[in-house]
PDB file of C-alpha atoms in Angstrom:
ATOM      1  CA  UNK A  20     282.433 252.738 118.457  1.00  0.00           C
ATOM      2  CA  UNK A  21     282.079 249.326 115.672  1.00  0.00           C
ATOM      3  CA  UNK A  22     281.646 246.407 117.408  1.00  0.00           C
ATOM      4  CA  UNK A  23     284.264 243.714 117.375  1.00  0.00           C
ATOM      5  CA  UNK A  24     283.862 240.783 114.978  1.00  0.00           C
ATOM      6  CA  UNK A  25     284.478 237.661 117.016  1.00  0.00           C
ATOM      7  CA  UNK A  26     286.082 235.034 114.834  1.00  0.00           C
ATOM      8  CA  UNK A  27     286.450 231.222 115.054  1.00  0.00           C
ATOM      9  CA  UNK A  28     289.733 229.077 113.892  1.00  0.00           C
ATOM     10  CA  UNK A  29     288.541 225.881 113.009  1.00  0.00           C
ATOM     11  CA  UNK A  30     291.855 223.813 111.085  1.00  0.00           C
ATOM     12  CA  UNK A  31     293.802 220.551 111.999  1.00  0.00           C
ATOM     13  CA  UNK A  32     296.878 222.710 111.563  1.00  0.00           C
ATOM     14  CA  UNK A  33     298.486 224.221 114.039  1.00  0.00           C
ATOM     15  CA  UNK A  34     300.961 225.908 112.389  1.00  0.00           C
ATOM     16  CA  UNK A  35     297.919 227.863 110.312  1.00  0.00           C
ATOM     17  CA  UNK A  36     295.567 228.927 112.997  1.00  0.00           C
ATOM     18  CA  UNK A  37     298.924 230.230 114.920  1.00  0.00           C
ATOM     19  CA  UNK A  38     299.599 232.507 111.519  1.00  0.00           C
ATOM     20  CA  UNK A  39     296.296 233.391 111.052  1.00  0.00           C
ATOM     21  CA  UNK A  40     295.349 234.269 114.654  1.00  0.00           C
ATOM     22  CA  UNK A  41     298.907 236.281 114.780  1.00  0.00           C
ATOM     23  CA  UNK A  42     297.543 238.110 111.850  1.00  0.00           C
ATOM     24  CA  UNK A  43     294.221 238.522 112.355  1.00  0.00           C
ATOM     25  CA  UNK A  44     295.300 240.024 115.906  1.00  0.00           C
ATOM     26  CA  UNK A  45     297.023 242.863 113.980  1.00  0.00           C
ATOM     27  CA  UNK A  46     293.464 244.054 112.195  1.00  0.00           C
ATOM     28  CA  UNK A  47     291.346 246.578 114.033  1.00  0.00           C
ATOM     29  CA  UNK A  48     287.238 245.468 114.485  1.00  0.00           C
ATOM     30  CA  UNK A  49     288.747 241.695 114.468  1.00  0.00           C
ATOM     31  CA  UNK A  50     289.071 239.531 117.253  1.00  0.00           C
ATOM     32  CA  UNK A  51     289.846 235.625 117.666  1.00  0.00           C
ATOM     33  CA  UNK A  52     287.728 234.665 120.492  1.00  0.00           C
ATOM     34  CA  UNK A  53     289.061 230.416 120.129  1.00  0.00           C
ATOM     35  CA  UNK A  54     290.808 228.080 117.827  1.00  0.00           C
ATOM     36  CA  UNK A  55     289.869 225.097 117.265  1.00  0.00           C
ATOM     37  CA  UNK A  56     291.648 221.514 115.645  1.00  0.00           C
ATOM     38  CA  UNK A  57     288.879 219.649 114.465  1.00  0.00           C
ATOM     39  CA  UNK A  58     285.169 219.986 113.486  1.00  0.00           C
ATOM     40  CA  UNK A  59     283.520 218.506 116.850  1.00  0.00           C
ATOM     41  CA  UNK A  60     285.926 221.065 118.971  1.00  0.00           C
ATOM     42  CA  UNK A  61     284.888 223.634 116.147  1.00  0.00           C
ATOM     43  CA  UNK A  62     281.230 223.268 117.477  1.00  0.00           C
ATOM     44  CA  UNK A  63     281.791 223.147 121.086  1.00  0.00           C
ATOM     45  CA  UNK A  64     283.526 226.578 121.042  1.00  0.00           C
ATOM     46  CA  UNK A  65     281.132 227.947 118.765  1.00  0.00           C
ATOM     47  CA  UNK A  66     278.681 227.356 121.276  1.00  0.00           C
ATOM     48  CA  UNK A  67     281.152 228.943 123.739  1.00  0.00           C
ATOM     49  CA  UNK A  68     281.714 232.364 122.583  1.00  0.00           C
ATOM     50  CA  UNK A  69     278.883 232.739 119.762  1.00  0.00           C
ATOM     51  CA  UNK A  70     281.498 233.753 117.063  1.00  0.00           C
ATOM     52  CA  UNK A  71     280.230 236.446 113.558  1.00  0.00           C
ATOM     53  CA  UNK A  72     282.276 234.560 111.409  1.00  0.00           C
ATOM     54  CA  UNK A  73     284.270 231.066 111.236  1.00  0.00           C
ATOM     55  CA  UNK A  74     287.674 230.688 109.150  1.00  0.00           C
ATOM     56  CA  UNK A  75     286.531 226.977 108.026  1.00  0.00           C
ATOM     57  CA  UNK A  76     289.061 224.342 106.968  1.00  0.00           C
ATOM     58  CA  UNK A  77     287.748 221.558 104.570  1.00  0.00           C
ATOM     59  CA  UNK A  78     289.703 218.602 105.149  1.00  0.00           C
ATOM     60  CA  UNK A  79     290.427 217.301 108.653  1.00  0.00           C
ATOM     61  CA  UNK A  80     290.269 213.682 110.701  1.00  0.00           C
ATOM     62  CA  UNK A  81     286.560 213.210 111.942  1.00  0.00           C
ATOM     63  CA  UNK A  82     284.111 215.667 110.995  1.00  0.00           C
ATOM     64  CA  UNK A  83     285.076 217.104 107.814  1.00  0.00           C
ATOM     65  CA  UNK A  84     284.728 220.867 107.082  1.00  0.00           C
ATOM     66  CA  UNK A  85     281.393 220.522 105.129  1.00  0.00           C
ATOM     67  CA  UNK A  86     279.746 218.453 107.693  1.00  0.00           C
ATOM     68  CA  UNK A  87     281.593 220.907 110.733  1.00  0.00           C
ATOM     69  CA  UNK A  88     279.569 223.664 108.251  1.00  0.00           C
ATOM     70  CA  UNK A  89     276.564 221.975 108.270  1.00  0.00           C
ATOM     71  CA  UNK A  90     276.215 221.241 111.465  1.00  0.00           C
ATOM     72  CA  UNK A  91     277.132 224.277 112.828  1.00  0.00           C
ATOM     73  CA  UNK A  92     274.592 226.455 110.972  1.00  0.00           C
ATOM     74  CA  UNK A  93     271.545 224.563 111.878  1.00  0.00           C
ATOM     75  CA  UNK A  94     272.757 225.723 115.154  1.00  0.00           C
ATOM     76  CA  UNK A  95     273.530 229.246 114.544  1.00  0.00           C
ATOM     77  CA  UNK A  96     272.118 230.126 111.665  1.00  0.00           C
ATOM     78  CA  UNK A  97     273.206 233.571 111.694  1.00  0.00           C
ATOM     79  CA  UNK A  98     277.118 232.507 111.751  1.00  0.00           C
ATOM     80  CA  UNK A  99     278.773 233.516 108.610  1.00  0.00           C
ATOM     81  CA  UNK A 100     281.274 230.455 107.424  1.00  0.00           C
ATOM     82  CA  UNK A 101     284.191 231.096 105.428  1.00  0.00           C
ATOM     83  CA  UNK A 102     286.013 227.705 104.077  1.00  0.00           C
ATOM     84  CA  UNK A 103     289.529 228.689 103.522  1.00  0.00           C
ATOM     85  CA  UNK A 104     291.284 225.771 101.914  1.00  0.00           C
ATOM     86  CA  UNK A 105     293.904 224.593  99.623  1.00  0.00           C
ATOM     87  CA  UNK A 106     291.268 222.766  97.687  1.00  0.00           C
ATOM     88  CA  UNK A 107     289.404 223.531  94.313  1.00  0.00           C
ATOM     89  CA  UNK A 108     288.160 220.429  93.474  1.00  0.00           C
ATOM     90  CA  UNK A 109     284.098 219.701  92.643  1.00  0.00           C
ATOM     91  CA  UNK A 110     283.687 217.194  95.556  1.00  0.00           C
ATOM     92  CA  UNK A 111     284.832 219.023  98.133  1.00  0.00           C
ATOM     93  CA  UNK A 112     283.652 223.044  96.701  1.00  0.00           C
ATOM     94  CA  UNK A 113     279.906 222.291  96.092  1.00  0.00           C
ATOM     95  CA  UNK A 114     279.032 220.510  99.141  1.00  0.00           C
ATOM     96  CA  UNK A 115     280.240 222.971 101.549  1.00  0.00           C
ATOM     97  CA  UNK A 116     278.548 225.913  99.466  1.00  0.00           C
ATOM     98  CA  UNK A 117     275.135 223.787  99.728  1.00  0.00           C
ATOM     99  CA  UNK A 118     275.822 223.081 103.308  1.00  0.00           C
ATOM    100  CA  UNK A 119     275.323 226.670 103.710  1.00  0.00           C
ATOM    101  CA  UNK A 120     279.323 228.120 103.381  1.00  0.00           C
ATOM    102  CA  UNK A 121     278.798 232.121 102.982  1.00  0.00           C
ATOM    103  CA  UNK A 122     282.628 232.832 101.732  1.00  0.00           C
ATOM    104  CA  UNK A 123     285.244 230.330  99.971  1.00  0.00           C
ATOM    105  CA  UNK A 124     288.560 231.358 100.142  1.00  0.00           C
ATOM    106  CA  UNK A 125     292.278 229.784  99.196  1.00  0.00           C
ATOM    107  CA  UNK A 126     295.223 229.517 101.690  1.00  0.00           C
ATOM    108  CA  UNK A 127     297.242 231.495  99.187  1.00  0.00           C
ATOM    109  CA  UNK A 128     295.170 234.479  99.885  1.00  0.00           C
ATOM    110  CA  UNK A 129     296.910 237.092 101.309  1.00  0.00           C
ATOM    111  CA  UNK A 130     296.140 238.410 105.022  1.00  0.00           C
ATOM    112  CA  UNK A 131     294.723 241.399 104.250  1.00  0.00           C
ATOM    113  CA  UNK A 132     292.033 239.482 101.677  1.00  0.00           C
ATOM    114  CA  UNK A 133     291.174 237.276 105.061  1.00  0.00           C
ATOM    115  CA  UNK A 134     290.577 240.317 106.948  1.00  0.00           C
ATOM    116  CA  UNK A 135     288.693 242.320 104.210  1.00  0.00           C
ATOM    117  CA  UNK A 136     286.614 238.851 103.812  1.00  0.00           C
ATOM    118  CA  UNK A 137     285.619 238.884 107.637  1.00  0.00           C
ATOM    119  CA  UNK A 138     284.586 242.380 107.416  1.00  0.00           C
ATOM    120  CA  UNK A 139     282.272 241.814 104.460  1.00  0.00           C
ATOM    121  CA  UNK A 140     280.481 238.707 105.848  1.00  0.00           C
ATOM    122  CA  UNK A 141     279.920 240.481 108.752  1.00  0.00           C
ATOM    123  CA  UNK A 142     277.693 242.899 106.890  1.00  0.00           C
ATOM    124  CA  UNK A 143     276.379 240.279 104.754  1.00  0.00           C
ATOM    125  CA  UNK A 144     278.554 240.520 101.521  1.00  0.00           C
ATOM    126  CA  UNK A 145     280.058 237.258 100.563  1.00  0.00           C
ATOM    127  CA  UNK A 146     283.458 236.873  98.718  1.00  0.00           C
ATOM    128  CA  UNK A 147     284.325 234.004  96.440  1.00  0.00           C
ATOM    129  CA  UNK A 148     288.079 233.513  95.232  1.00  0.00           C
ATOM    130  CA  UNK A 149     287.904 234.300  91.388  1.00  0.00           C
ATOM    131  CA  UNK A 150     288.563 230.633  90.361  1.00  0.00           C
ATOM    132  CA  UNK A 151     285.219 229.120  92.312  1.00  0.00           C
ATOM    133  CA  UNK A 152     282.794 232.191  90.952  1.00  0.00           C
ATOM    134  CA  UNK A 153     284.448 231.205  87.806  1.00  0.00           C
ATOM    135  CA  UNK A 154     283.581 227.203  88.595  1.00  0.00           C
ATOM    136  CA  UNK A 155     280.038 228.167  89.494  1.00  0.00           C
ATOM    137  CA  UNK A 156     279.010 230.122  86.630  1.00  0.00           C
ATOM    138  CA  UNK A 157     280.472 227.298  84.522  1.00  0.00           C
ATOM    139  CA  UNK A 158     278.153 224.619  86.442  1.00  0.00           C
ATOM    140  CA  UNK A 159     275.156 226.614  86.500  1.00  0.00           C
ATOM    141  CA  UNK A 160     275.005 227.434  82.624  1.00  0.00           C
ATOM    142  CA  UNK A 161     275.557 223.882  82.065  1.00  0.00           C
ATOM    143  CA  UNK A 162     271.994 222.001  82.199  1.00  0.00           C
ATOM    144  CA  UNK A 163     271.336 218.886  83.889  1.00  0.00           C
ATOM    145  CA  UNK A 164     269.803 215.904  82.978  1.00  0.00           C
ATOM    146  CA  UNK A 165     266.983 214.582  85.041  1.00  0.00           C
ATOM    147  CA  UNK A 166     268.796 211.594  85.248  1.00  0.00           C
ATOM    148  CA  UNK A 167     271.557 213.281  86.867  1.00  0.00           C
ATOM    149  CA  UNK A 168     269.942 214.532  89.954  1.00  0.00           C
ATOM    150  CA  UNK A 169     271.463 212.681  92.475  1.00  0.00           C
ATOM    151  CA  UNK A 170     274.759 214.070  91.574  1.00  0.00           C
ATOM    152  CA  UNK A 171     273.544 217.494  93.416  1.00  0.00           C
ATOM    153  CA  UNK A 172     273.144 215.143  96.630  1.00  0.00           C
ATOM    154  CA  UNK A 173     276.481 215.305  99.200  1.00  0.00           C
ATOM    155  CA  UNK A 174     277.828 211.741 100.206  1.00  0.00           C
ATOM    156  CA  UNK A 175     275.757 211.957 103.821  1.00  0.00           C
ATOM    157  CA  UNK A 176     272.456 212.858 102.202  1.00  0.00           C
ATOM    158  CA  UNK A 177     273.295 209.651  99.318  1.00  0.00           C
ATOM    159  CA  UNK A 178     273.878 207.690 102.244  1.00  0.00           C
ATOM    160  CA  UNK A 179     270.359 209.080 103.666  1.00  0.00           C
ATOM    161  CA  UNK A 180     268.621 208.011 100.540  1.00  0.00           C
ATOM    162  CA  UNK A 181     270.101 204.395 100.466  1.00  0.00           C
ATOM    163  CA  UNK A 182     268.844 203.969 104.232  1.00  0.00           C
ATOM    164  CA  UNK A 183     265.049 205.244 102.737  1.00  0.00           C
ATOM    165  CA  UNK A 184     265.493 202.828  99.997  1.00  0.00           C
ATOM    166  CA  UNK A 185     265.802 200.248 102.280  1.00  0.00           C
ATOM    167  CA  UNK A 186     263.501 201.093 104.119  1.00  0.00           C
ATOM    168  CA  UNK A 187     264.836 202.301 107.015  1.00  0.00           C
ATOM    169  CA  UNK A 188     262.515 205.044 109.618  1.00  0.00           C
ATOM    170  CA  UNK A 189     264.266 208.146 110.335  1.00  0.00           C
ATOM    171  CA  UNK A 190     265.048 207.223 113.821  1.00  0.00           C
ATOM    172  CA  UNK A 191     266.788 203.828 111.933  1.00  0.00           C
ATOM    173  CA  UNK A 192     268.657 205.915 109.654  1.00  0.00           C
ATOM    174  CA  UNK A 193     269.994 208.286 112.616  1.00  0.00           C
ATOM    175  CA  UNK A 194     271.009 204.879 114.587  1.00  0.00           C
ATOM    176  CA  UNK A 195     272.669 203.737 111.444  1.00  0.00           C
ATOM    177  CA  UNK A 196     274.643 207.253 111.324  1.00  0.00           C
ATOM    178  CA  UNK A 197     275.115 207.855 114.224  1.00  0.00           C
ATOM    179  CA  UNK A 198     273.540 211.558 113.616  1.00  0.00           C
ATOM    180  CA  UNK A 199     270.735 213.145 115.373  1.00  0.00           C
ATOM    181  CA  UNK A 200     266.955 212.643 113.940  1.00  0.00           C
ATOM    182  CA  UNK A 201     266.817 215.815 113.076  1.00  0.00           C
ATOM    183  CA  UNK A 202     270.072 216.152 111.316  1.00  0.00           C
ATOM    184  CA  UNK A 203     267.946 213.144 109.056  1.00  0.00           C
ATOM    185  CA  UNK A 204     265.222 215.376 108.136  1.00  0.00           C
ATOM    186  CA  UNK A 205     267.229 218.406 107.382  1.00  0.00           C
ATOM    187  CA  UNK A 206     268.805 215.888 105.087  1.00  0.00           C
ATOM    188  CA  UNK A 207     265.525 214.081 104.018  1.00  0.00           C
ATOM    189  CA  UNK A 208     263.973 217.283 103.251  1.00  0.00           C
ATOM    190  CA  UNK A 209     267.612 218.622 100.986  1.00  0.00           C
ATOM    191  CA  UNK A 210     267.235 215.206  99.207  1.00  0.00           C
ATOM    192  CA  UNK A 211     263.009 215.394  97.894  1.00  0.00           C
ATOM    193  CA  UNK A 212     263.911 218.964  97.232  1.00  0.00           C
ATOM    194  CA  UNK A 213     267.229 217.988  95.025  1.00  0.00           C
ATOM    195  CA  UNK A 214     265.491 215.133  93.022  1.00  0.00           C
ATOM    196  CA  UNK A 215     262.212 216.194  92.687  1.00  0.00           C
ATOM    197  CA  UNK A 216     259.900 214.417  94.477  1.00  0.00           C
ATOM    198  CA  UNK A 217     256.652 214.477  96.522  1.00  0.00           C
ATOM    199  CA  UNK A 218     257.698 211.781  99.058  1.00  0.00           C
ATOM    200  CA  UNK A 219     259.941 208.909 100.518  1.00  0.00           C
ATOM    201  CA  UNK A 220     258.590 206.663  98.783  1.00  0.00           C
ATOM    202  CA  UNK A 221     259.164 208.561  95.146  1.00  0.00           C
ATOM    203  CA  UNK A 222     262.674 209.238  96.659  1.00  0.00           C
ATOM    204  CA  UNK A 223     263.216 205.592  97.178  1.00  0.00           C
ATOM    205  CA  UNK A 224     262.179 204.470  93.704  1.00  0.00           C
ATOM    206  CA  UNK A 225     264.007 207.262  91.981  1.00  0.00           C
ATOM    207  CA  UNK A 226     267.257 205.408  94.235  1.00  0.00           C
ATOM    208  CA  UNK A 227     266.120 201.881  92.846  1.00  0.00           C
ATOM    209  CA  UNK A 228     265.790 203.438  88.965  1.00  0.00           C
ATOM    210  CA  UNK A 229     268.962 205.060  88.785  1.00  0.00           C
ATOM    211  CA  UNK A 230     271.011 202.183  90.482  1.00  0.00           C
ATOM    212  CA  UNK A 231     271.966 203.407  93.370  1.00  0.00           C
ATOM    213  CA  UNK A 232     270.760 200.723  95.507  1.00  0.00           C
ATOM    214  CA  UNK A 233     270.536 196.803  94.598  1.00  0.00           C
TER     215      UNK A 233
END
């Protein structure tokens, strides 16, 4: 007998998680195990039931879907995220992938794409809507200038980088935050690797060079 894939609901609409978990009730091997509005109730149940796989929203109030994302896998690692959004855009698409999304999916998608998507990430295959693999070929054969670095960096980790530039310990910046000191150096450690530097101090300078603290 397959094992059941346990999924998690995590969008500030009710109206969609009570469509999707209607549908995804109808597929065999899939279960919704908890549904959740926002990204801080998103965690709590995760913690709850352990879920394979989480149907991800991007935009809701409080913790957005790429910091829900983020958060979520440096606590279960082994979760398979897929965003399913209505959104396309370059600030929103990037920073969830980076933060670790394994699927990226649009609302428009049909139910039975949902379902086939669950079933692949639980065996490790990921599924990207044709329209973001298109995106991310696009950015990848474009080079970057070194100058440009910091543009890889998501808004939290810029924010990071102003709070080294100023200065500020790690315990400071996580006061500043309001995020936990280790949450800082996952992000410390994402922002040397992004802009190519040794330490905080090179970080700080390359912040100070490129005007992105006064």
């Amino acid at each position: 007998m397959e094992s059941v894939i346990k999924v998690l609901l995590v969008d500030d609409h009710e109206m969609v998680r009570i469509g999707l978990a209607a549908v995804l009730g109808t597929e065999e091997g899939i279960e919704v195990v908890g549904e959740a509005s926002n990204g801080a109730d998103g965690i709590r149940l995760a913690q709850q039931y352990r879920p394979d796989v989480v149907l991800m929203d991007l935009v809701m109030e409080g913790m957005d879907g790429i910091e829900t994302t983020r958060k979520l896998l440096q606590l279960y690692p082994e979760c398979k995220v897929i965003v399913l959004t209505s959104f396309l855009d370059d600030e929103k698409m990037y920073p969830v992938i980076e933060a670790g999304a394994f699927s990226y999916l649009l609302k428009t998608s049909r139910a039975g794409e949902i379902a086939q998507a669950i079933r692949s990430a639980a065996i490790g295959q990921p599924i990207l809507e044709s329209q973001v693999a298109s995106k991310i070929m696009l950015r990848f054969r474009q080079p970057k200038p070194a100058a440009a670095l910091h543009e890889d960096l998501t808004e939290r980790e810029m924010e990071v980088l102003c709070l080294i530039a100023q200065g500020k310990s790690n315990q400071e910046t996580a006061d500043t935050l309001y995020i936990g000191i280790k949450t800082v150096k996952f992000h410390v450690t994402n922002i040397l690797a992004k802009l190519g530097v040794e330490d905080r101090t090179q970080a700080a300078i390359y912040a100070f060079k490129n005007g992105l603290v006064k």
